[in-house]
PDB file of C-alpha atoms in Angstrom:
ATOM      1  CA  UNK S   1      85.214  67.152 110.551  1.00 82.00           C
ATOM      2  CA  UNK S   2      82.556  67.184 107.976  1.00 94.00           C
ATOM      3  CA  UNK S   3      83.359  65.849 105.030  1.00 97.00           C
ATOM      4  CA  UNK S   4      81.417  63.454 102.177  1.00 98.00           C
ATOM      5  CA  UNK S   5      82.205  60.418 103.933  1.00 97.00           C
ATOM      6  CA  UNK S   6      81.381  61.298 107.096  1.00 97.00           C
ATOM      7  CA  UNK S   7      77.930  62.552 105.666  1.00 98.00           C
ATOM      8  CA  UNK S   8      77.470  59.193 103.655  1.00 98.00           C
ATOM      9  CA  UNK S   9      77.997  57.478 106.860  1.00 98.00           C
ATOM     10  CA  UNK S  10      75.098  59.262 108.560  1.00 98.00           C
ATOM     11  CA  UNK S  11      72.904  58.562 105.780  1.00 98.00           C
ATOM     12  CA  UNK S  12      73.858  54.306 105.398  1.00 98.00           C
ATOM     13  CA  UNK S  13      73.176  54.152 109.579  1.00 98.00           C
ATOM     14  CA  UNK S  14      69.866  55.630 109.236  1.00 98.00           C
ATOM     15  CA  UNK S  15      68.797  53.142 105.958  1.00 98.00           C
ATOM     16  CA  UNK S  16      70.023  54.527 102.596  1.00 98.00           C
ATOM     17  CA  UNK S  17      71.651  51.624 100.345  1.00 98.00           C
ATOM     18  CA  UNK S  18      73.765  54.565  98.767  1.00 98.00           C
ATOM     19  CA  UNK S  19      74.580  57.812  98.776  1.00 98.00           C
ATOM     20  CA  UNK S  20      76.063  60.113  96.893  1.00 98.00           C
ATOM     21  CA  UNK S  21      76.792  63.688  96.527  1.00 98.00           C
ATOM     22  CA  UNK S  22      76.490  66.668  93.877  1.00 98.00           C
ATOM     23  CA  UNK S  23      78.174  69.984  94.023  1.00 98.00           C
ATOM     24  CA  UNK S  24      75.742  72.899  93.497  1.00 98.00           C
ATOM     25  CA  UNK S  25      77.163  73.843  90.178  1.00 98.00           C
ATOM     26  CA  UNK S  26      76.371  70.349  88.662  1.00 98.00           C
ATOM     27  CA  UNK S  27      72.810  72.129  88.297  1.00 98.00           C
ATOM     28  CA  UNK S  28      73.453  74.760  86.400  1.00 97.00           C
ATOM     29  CA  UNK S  29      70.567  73.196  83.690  1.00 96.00           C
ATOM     30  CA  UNK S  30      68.065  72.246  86.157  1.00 97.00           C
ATOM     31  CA  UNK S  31      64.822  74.337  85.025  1.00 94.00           C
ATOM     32  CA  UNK S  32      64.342  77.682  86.488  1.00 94.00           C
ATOM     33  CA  UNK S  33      62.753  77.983  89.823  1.00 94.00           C
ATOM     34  CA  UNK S  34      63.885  74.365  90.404  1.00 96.00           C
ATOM     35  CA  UNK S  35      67.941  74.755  91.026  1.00 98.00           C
ATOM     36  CA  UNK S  36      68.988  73.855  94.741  1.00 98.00           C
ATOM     37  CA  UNK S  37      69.449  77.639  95.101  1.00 98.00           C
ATOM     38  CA  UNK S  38      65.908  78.470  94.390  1.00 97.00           C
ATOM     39  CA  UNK S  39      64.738  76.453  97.428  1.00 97.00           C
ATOM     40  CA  UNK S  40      68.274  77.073  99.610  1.00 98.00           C
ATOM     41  CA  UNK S  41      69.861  79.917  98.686  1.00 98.00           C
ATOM     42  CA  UNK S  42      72.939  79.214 100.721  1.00 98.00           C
ATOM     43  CA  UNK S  43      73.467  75.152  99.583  1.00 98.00           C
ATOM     44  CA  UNK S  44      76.481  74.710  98.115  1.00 98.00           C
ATOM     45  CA  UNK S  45      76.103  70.714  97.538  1.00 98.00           C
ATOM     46  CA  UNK S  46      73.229  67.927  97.429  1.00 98.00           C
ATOM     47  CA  UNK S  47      73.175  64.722  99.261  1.00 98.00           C
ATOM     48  CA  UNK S  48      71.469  62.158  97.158  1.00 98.00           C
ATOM     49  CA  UNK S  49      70.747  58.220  98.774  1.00 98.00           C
ATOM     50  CA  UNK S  50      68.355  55.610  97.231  1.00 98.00           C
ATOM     51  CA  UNK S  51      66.825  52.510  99.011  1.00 97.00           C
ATOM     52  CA  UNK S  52      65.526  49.505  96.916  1.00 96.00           C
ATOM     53  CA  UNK S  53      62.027  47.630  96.770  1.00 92.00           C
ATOM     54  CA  UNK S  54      62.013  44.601  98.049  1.00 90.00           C
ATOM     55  CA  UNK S  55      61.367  42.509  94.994  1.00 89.00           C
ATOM     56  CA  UNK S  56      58.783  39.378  95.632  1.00 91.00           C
ATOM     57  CA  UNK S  57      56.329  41.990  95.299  1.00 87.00           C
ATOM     58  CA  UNK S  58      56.376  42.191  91.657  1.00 86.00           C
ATOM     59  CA  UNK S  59      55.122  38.172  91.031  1.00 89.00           C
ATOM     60  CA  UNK S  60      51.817  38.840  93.079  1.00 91.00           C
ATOM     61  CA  UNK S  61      48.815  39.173  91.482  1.00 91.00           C
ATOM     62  CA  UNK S  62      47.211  41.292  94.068  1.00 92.00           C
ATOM     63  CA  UNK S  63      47.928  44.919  93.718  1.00 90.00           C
ATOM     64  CA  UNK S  64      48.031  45.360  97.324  1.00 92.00           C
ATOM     65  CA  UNK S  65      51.308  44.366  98.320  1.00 93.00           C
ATOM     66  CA  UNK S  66      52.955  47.157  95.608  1.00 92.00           C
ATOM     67  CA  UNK S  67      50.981  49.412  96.927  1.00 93.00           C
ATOM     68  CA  UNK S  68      52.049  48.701 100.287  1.00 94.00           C
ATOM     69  CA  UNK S  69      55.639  48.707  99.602  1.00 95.00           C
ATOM     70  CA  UNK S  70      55.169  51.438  97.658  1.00 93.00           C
ATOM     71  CA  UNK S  71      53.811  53.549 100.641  1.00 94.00           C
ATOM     72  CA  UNK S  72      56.568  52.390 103.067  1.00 96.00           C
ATOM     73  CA  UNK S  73      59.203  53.158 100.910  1.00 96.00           C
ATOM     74  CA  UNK S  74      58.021  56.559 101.042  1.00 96.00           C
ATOM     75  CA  UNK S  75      57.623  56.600 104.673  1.00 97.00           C
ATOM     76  CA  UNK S  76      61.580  55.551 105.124  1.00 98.00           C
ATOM     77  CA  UNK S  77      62.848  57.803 102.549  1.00 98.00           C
ATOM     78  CA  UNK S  78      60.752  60.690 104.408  1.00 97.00           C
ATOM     79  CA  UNK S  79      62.062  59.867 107.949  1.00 98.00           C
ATOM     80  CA  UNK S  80      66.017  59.030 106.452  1.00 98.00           C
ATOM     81  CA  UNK S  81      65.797  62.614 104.840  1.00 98.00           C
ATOM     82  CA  UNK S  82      64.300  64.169 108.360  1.00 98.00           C
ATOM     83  CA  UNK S  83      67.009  61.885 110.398  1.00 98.00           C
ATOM     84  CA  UNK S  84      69.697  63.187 108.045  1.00 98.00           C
ATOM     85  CA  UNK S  85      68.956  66.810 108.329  1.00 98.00           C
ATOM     86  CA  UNK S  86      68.362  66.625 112.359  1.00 98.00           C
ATOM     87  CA  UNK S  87      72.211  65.241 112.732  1.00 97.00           C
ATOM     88  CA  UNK S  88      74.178  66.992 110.165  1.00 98.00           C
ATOM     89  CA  UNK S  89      72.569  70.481 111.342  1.00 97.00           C
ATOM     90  CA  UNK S  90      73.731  68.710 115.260  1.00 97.00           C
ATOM     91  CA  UNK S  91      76.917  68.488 113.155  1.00 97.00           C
ATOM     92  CA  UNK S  92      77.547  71.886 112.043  1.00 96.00           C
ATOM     93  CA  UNK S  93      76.135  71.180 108.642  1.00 96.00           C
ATOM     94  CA  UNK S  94      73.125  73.768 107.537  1.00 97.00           C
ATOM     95  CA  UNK S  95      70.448  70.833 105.655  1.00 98.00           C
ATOM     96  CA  UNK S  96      67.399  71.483 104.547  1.00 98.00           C
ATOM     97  CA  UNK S  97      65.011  68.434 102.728  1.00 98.00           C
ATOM     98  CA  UNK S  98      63.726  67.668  99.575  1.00 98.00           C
ATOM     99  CA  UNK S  99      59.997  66.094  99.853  1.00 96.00           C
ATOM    100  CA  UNK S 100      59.653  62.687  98.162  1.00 94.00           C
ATOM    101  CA  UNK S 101      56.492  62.941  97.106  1.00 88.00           C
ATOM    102  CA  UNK S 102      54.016  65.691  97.153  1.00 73.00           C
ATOM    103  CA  UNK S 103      52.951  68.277  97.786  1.00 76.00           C
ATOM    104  CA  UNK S 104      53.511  70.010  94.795  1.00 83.00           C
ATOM    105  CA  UNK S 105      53.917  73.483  94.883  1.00 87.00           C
ATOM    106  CA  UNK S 106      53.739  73.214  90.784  1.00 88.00           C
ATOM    107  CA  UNK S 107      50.700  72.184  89.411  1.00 90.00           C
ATOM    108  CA  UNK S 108      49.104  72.407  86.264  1.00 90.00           C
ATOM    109  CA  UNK S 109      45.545  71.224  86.698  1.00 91.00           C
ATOM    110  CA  UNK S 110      44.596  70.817  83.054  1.00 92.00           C
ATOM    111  CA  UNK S 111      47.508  68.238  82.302  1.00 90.00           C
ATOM    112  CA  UNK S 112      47.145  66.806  85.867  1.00 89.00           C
ATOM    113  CA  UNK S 113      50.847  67.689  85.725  1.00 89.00           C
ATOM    114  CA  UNK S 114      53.263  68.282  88.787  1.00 90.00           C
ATOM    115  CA  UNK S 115      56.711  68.472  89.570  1.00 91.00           C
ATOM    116  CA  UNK S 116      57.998  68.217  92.875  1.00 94.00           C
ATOM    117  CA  UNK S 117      61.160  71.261  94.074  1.00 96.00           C
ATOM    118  CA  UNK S 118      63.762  69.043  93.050  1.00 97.00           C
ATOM    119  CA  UNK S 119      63.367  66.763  90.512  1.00 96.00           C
ATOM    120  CA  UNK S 120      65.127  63.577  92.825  1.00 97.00           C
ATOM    121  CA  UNK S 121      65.735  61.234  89.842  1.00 97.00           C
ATOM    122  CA  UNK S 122      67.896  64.031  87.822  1.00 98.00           C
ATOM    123  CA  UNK S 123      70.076  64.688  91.144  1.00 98.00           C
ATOM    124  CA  UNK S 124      70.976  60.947  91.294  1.00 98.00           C
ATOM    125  CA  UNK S 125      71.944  61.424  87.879  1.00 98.00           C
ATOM    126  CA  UNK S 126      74.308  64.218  88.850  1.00 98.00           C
ATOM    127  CA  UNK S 127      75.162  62.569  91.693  1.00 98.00           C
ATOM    128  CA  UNK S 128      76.266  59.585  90.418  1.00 98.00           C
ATOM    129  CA  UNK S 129      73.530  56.901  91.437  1.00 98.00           C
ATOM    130  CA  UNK S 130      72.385  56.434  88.051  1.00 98.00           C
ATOM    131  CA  UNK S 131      71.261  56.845  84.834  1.00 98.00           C
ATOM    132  CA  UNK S 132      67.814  58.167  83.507  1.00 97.00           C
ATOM    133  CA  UNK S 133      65.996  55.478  80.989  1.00 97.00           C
ATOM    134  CA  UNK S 134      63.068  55.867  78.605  1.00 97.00           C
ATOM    135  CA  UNK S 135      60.433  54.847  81.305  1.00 97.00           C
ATOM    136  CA  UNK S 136      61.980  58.535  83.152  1.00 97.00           C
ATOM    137  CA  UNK S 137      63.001  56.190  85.831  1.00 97.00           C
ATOM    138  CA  UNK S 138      66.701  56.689  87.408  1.00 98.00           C
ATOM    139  CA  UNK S 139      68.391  53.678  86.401  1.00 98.00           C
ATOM    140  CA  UNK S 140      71.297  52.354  89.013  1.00 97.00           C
ATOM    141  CA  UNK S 141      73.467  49.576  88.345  1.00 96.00           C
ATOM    142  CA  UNK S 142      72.726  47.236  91.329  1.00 96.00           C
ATOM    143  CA  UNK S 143      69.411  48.225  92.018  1.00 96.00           C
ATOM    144  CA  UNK S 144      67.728  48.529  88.636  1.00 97.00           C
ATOM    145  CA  UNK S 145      64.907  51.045  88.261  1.00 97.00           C
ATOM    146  CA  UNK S 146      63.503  48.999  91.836  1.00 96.00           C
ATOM    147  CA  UNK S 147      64.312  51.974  94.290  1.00 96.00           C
ATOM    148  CA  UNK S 148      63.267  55.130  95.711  1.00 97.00           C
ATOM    149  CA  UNK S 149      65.122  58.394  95.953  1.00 98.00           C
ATOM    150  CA  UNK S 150      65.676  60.852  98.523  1.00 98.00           C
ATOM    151  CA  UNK S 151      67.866  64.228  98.634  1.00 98.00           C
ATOM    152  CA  UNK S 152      69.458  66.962 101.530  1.00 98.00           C
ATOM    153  CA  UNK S 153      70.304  70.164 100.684  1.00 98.00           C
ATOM    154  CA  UNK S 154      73.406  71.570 102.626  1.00 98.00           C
ATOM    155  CA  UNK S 155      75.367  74.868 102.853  1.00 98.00           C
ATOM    156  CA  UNK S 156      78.554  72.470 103.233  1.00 97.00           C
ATOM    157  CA  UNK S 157      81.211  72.021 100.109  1.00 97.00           C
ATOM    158  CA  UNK S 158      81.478  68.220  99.559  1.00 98.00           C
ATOM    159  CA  UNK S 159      83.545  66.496  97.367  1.00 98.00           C
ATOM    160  CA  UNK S 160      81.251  64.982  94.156  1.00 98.00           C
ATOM    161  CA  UNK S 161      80.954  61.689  92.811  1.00 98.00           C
ATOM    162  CA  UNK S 162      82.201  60.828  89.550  1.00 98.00           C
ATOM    163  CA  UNK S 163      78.709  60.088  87.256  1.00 97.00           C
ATOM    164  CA  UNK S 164      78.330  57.068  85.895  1.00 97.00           C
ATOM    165  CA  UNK S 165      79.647  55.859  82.867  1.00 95.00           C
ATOM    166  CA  UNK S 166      77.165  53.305  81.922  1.00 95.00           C
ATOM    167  CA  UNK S 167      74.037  53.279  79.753  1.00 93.00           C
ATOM    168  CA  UNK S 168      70.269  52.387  81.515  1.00 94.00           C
ATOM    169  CA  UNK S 169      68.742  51.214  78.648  1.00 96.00           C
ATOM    170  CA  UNK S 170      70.072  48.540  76.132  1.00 95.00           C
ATOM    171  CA  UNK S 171      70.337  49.621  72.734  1.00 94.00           C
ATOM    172  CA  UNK S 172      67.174  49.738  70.630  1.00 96.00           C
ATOM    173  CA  UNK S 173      65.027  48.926  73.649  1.00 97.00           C
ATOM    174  CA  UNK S 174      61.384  50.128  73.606  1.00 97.00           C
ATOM    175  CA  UNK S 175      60.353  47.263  75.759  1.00 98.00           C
ATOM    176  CA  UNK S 176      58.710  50.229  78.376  1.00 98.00           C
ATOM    177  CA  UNK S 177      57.035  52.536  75.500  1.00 97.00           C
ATOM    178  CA  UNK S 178      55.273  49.699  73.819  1.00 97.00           C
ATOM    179  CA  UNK S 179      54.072  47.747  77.600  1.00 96.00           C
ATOM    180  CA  UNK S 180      52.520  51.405  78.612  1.00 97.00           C
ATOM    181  CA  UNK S 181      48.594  50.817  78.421  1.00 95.00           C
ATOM    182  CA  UNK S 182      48.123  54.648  77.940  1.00 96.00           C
ATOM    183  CA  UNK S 183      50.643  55.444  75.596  1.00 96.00           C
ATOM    184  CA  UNK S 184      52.402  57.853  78.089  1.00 97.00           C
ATOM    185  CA  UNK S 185      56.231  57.406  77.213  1.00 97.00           C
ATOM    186  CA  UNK S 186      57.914  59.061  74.044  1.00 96.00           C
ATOM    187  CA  UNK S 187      61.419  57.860  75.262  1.00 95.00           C
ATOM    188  CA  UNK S 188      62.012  61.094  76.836  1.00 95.00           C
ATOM    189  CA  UNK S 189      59.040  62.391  78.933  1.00 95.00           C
ATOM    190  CA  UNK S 190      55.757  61.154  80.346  1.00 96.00           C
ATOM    191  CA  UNK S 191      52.384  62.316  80.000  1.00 96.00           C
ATOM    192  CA  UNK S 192      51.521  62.287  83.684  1.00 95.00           C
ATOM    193  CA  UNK S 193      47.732  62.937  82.910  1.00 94.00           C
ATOM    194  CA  UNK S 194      47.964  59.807  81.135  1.00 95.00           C
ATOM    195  CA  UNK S 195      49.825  57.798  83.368  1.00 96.00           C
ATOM    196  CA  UNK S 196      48.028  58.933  86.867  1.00 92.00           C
ATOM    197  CA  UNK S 197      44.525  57.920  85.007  1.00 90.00           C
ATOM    198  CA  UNK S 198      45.990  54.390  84.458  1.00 90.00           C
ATOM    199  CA  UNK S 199      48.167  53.998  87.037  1.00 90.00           C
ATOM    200  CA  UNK S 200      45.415  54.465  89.968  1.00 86.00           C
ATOM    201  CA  UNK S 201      42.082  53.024  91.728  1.00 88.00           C
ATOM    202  CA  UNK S 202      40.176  52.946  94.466  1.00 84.00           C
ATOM    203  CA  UNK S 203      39.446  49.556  96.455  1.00 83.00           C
ATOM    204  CA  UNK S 204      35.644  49.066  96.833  1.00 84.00           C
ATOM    205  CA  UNK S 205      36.369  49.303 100.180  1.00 83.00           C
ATOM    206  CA  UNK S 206      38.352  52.475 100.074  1.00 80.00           C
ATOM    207  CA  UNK S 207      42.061  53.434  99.811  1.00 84.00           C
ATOM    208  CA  UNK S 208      44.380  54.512  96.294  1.00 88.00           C
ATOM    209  CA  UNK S 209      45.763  51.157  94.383  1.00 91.00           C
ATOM    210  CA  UNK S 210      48.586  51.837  92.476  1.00 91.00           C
ATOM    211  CA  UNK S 211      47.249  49.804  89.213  1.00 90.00           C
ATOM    212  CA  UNK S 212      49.843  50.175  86.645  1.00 92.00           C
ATOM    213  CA  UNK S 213      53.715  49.900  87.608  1.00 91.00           C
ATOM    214  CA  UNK S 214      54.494  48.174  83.499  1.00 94.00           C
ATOM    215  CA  UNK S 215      57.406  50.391  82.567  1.00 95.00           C
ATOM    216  CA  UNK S 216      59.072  49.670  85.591  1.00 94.00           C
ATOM    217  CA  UNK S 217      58.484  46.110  85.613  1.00 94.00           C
ATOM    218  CA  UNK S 218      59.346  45.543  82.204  1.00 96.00           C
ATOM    219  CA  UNK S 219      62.472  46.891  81.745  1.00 96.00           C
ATOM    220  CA  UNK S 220      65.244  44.179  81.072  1.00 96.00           C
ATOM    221  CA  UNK S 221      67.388  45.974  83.692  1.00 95.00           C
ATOM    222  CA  UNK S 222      64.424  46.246  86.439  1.00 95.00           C
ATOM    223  CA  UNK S 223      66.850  44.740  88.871  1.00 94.00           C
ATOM    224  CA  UNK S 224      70.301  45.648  87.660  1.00 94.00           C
ATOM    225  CA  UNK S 225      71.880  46.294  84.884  1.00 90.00           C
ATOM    226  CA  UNK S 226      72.727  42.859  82.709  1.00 74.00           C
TER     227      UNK S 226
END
């Protein structure tokens, strides 16, 4: 039988920390063009799981070992979602994935702006992994803001988790607007042109540096919430 747990089972054995899961109709504000039925027509839930940073990497001076983690978080959310669609369609279950990072198939060149099919961070959100803070990072209670997302789309009904009930940011906090170097957080968006132009170099040697990773790093719940 497939059923939530048994799909939150596949997804823990192949490296997800936690997942959760969103009935299609929780979407029913997600942006047009961007609902779970734009890019499946036939999905009827979304399987959301997170996995968290390893943490030493935020007391190095050297950028290279962020970056690094960075990069190979993306690599095992990419291969859990690809793993996770492989055995629930072996299953029965109809899953298509969402990319974790790009391509993006909307860009907007001028404001160095994209957005990826799914916005990941507001489907943990309706899945119940989290809450969104004023850095526009998803906020989870054991994990902090240190985590990356990934998300299946399946033609299955699953039951939904409750969402949370808990706040990401502590009252009166503007600890991440005021630590931004470019000024790219209002509290409720970024200003990606902003942020990419701080946020990344290139090694003399060659290779992208991720330079900037403040409003993550500076929130009081980075790690968890207090």
């Amino acid at each position: 039988m497939i059923d939530s747990i048994f799909v939150k089972q596949k997804a823990m054995k192949l490296g997800a920390d936690i997942c959760n899961i969103a009935a299609v109709d929780r979407f029913k504000d997600a942006p047009k063009g961007f609902h779970p039925q734009d890019i499946y027509p036939e999905c009827q839930s979304v399987v959301v799981f997170l996995s968290h940073f390893p943490l030493s990497s935020l007391e190095c001076k050297s950028l290279a070992p962020y970056t690094f983690i960075r990069n190979m978080m993306v690599k095992k959310i990419e291969d859990i979602t690809f793993r996770l669609c492989d055995e629930l369609e072996q299953a029965g279950a109809p899953a298509n994935p969402i990319p974790c990072d790009e391509p993006y198939e909307y860009w907007d060149d001028e404001k160095k702006h994209g957005r990826g099919i799914l916005s990941l961070k507001h489907a943990g959100m309706l899945a119940g992994l989290g809450t969104i803070g004023k850095n526009t990072l998803l906020i989870n209670k054991q994990f902090g803001n240190m985590m990356w997302i990934g998300a299946v789309l399946t033609s299955i009904k699953l039951e939904s988790d409750p969402m949370v009930g808990y706040e990401g940011c502590i009252d009166g906090c503007t600890q991440c607007l005021d630590a931004c170097p470019c000024g790219a957080l209002d509290g409720t968006t970024i200003i990606q042109k902003s942020c990419r132009d701080a946020s990344f170099s290139w090694s003399p040697g060659g290779g992208a540096m991720y330079e900037c990773n403040a409003c993550r790093t500076i929130c009081p719940n980075c790690t968890g919430i207090l």
